[in-house]
Coordinates of C-alpha atoms in Angstrom, one line a residue:
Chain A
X1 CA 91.3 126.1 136.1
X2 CA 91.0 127.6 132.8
X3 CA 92.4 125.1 130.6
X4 CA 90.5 122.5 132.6
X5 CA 87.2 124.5 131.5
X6 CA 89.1 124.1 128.0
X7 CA 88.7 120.7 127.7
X8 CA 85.4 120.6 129.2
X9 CA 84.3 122.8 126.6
X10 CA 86.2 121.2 123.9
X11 CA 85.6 117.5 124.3
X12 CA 82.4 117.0 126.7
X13 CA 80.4 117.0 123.3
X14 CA 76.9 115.9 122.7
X15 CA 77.6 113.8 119.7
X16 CA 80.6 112.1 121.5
X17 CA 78.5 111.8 124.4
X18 CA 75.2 110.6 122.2
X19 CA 78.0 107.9 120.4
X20 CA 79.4 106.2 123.1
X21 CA 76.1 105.4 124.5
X22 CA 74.9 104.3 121.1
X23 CA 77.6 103.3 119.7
X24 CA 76.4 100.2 117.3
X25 CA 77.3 98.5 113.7
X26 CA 74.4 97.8 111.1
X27 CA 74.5 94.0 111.0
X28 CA 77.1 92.6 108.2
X29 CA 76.1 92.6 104.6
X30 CA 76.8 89.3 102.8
X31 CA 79.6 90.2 100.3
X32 CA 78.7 90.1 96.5
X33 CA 81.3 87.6 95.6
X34 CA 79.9 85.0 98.1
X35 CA 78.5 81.4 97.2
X36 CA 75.1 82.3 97.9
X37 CA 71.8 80.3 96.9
X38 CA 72.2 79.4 93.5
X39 CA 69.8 81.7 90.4
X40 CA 69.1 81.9 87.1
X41 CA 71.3 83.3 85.1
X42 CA 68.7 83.9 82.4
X43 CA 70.6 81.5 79.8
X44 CA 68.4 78.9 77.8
X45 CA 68.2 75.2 80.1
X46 CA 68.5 72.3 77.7
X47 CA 67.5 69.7 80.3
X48 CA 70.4 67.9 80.3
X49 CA 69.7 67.5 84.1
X50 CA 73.7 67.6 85.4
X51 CA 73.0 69.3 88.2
X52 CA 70.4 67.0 89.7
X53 CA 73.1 64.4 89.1
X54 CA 76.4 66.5 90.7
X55 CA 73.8 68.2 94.0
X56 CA 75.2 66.2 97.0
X57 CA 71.9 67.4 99.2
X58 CA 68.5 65.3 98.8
X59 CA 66.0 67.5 97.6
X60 CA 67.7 70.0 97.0
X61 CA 67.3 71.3 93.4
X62 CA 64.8 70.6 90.6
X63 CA 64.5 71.3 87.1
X64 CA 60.6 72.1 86.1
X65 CA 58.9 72.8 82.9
X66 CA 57.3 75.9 83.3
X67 CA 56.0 78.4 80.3
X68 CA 59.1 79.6 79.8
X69 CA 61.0 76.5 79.2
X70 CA 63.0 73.8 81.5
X71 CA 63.9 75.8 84.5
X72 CA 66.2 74.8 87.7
X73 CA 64.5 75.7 91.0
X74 CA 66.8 75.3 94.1
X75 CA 64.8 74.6 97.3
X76 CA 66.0 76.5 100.5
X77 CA 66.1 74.1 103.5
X78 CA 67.3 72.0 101.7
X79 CA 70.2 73.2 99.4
X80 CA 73.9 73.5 101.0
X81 CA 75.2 76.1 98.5
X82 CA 78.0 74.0 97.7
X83 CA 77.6 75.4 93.6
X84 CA 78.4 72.0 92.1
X85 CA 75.0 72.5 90.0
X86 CA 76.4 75.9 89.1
X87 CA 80.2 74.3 87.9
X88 CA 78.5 71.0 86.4
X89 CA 75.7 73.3 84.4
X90 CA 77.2 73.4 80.8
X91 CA 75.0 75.8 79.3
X92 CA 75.6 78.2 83.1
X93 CA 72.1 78.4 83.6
X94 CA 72.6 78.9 87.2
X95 CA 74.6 81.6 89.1
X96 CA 76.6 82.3 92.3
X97 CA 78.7 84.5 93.6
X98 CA 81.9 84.7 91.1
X99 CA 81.6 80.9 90.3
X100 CA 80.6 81.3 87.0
X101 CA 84.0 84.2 86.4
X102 CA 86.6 81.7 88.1
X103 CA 85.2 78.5 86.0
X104 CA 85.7 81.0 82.8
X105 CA 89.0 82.2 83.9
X106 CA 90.9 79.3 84.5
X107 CA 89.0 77.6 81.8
X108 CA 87.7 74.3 84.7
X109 CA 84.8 72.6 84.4
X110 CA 82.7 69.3 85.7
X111 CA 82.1 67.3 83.6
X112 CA 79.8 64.1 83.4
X113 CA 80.5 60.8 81.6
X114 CA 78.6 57.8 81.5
X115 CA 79.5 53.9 81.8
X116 CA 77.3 51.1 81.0
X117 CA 77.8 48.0 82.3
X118 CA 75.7 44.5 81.8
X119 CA 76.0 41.3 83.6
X120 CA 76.2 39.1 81.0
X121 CA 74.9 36.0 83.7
X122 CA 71.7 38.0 84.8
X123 CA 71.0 39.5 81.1
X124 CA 67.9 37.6 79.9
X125 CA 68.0 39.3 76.6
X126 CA 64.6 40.9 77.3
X127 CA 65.3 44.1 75.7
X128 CA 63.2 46.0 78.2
X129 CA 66.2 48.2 78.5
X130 CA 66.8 49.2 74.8
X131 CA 63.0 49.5 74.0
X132 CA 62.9 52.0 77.4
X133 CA 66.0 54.0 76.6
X134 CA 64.8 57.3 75.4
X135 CA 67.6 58.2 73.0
X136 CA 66.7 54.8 71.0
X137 CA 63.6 56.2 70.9
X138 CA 64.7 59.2 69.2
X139 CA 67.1 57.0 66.9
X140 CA 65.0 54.1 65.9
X141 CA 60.9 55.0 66.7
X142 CA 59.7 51.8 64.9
X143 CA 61.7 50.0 67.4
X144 CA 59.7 46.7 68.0
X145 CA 59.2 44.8 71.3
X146 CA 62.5 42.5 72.8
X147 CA 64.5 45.3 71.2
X148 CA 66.1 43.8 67.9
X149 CA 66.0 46.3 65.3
X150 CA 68.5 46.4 62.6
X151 CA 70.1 50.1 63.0
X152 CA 73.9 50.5 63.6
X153 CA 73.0 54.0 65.5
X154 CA 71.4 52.5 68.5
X155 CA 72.8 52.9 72.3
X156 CA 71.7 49.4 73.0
X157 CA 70.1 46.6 71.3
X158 CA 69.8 42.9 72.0
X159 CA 72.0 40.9 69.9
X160 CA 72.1 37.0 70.1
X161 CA 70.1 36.6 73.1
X162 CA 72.2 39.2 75.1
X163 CA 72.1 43.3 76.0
X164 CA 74.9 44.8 73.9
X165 CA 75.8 48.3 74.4
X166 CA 76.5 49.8 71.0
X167 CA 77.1 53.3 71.3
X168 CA 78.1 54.2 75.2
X169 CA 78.6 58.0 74.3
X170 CA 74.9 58.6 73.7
X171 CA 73.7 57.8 77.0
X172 CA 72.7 60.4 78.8
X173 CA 73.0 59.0 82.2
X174 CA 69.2 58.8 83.0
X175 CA 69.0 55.6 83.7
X176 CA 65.8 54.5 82.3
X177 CA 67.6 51.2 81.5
X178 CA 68.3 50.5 85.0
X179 CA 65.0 50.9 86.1
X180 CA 62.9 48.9 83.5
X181 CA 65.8 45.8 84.2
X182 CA 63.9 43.3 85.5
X183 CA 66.8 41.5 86.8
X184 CA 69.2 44.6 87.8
X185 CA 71.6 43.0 85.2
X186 CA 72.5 47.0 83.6
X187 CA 74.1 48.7 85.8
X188 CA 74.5 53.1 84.7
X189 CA 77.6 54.1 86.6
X190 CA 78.1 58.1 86.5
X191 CA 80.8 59.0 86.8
X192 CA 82.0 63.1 87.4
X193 CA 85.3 64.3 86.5
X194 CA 86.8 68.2 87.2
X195 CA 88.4 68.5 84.3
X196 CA 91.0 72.0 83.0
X197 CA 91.3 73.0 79.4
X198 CA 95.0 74.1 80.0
X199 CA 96.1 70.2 80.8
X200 CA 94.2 68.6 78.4
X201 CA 96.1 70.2 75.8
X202 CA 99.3 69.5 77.5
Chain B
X1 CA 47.6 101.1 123.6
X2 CA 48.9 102.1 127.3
X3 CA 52.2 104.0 128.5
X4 CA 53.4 100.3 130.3
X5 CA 52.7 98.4 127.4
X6 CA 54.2 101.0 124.6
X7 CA 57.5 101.0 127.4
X8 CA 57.0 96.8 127.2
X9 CA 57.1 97.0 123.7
X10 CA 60.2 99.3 123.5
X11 CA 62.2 97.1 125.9
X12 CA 61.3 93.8 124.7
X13 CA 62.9 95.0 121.2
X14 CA 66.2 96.5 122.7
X15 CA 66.8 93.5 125.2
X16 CA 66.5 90.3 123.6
X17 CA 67.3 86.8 125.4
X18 CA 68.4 83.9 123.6
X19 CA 68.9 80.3 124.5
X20 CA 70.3 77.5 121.8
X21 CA 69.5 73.7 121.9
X22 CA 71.2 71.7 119.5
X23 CA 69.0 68.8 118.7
X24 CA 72.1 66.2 116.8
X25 CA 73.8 68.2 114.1
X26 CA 77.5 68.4 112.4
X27 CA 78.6 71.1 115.0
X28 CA 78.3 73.7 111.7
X29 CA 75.6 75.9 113.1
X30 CA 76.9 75.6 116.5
X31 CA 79.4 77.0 115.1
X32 CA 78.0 79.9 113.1
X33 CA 76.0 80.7 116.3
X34 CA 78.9 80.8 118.3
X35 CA 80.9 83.0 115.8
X36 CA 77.6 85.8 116.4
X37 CA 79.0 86.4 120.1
X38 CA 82.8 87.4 118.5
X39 CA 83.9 90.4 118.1
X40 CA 83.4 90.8 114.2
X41 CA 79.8 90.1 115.0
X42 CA 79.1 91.1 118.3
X43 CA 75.4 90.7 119.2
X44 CA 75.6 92.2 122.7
X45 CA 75.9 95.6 121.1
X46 CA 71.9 94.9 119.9
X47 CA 70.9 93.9 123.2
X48 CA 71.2 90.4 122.5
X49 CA 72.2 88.5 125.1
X50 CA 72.8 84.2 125.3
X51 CA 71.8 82.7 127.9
X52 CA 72.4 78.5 128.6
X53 CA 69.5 78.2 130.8
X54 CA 65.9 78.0 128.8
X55 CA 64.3 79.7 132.1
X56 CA 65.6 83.0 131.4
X57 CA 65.6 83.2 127.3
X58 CA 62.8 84.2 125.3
X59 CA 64.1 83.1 121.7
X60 CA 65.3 79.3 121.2
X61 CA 67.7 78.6 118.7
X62 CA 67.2 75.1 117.6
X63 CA 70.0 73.4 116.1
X64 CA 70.3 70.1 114.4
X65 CA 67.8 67.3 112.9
X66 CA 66.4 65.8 116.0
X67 CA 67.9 62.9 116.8
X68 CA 66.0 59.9 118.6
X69 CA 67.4 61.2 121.6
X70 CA 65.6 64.1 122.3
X71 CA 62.3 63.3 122.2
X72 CA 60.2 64.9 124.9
X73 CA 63.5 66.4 125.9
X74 CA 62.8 69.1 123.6
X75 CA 59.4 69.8 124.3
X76 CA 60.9 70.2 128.3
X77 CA 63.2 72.9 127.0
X78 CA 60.4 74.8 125.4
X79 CA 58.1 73.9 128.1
X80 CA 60.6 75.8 130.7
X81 CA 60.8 79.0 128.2
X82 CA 58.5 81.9 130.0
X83 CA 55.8 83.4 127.8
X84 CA 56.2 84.7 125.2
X85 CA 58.5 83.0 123.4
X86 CA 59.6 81.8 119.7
X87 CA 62.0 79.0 118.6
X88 CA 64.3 80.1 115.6
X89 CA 65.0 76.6 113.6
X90 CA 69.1 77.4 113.0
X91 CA 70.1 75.7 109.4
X92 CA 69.0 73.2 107.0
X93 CA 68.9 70.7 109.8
X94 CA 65.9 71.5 111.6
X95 CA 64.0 72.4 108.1
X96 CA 64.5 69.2 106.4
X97 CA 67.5 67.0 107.7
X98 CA 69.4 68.2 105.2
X99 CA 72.5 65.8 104.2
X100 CA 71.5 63.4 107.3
X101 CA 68.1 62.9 105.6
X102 CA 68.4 59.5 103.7
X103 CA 67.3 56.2 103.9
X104 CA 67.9 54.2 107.3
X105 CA 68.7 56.9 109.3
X106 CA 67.2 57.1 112.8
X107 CA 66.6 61.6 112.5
X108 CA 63.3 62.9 112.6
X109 CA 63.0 66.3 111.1
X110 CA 61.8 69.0 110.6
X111 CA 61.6 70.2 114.0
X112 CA 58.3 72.2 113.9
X113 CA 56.8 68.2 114.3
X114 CA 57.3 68.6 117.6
X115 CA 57.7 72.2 118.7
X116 CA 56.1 75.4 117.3
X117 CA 58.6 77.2 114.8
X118 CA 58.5 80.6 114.0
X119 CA 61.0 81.5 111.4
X120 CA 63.8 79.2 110.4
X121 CA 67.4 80.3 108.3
X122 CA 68.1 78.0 105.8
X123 CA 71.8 77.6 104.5
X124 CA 74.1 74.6 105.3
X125 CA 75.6 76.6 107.7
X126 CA 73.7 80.0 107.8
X127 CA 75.8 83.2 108.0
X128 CA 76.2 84.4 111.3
X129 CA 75.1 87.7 109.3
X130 CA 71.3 85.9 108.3
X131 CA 71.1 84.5 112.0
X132 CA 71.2 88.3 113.4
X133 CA 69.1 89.5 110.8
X134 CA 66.3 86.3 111.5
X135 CA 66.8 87.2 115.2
X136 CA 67.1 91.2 114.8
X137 CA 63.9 91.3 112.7
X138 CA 61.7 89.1 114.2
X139 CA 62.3 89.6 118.0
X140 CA 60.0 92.7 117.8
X141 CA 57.2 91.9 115.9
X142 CA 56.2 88.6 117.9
X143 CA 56.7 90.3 120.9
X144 CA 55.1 93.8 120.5
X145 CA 51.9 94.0 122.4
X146 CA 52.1 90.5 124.1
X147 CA 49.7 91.0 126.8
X148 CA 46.9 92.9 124.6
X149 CA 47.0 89.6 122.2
X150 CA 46.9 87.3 125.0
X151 CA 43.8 88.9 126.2

């Protein structure tokens, strides 16, 4: 009888009693290492617009001007958090979870190269392409209309009647070209490559 | 405010009932949902309880990017939901279509088109941390003194 009032006294406790009624978890906290929505890391965006190009989700991620600069701005509802922007970014404007620390680690990156490719049977010579393309602009900004100009620097120029793609590693994969072809002879493919420094050196 | 409706109040945020729909998606969010009633989750423990009839739920969890085939059968669902009641929109799906929202597809999001939404959980699939939390935090502010706003 008495060591039954023993453990009566010594384990019919409020608190246990109050806990096992109660008993409940605060709802899981996301980890800090997880792949959440993509922000700004608050490095300078040069507008090179990669991450548009690698985001697999329609809508899913802008780059605005705003006061302070080109920013990216990553639309919930519609962004899958895949991180591709974050991987393809080459300035790392944009940060999540421990992407950004992995990609740095095992020196990996995305990167983007860019293939021009013209019909030479639909290519009227027109030279709405190379009078469009904004990095002739930069180059050559007397360039006259039908796109003949005489500078060796050019991405594209028209030469004897046909598109002729000068220097391909300018292009910046905007496809301007493509756009202002009135016959859809230029084709822009892009194409996206994961790339490690530790192989190419092999 | 009244003893009954301060003891309405207190239940209504303790006991919560939740019915899911999925309106044509990837089987993702069902999934994230689902993962909520396991162990490592475990929503009973906040008085949520899921329920597969609409009759006896007063949260909807709507899944997907509504598909052709649920027109008006949708709207049923909701219709059969006893005041008062919300729909949750679960995912990107519901929002915008997400991935299935391109060119020549039959979908027709976002959801809210057709029934009234109250909160929705983006992600591509949402943790089944951020569905509590939407559920959790919002069951007890729509709900608290139902029948004095009705009035």
């Amino acid at each position: 009888m008495k060591s039954v009032l023993y453990y009566i006294k010594e384990f019919a406790r409020r608190e246990w009693f109050s806990k096992f009624f109660t008993a409940r978890t605060a709802p899981l906290e996301s980890p800090p290492y997880f792949r959440d929505f993509p922000v700004l890391s608050g490095k300078t965006c040069t507008h090179s617009l990669f991450c548009m190009m690698a985001c697999p989700a329609p809508g899913a991620i802008d780059v605005l001007r705003t006061p302070q600069g080109w920013q990216p701005r990553i639309h919930k509802g519609h962004c899958i958090r895949c991180g591709l922007c974050v991987e393809a970014c080459p300035n790392g404007v944009l940060t999540s979870g421990r992407i950004l620390d992995s990609t740095g680690r095992d020196g990996t990156a995305l990167s983007f190269s860019f293939k021009i490719r013209v019909d030479p049977e639909l290519c009227m010579g027109c030279g709405n392409c190379a009078v469009a393309c904004p990095v002739n602009k930069v180059i050559d900004t007397q360039m006259s209309h039908g796109g003949r100009a005489s500078n060796e620097g050019l991405l594209l120029r028209v030469n004897e009647g046909k598109c002729l793609v000068v220097h391909e590693e300018k292009c910046t994969g905007c496809k301007t070209c493509e756009h202002h072809c009135p016959n859809e002879a230029i084709t822009v493919a892009r194409l996206l490559e994961a790339v490690q420094a530790g192989e190419e050196m092999q | 405010m009244t003893l009954l409706q301060s003891i309405k109040n207190y239940v209504r945020s303790k006991s919560i009932h939740v019915s899911y729909v999925d309106v044509g998606s990837c089987n993702g969010c069902d999934i994230e949902v689902l993962a909520c009633l396991a162990p490592r989750y475990d929503i009973e423990q906040y008085g949520i309880y899921v329920h597969n009839n609409p009759r006896e739920a007063d949260i909807l969890l709507v899944i997907g990017a509504y598909t052709p085939g649920w027109e008006e059968k949708l709207e049923m669902v909701w219709n059969k939901i006893p005041e008062p009641k919300v729909a949750i929109a679960i995912g990107n799906c519901p929002i915008s279509g997400c991935l299935f929202n391109r060119p020549h597809t039959y979908i027709d999001p976002p959801v809210s088109k057709h029934i009234p939404i109250a909160a929705s959980v983006p992600g591509c699939p949402p943790r089944p941390t951020e569905i509590l939390n939407a559920v959790l935090s919002l069951a007890p502010v729509v709900f608290k003194d139902y029948e004095v706003k009705k009035r």
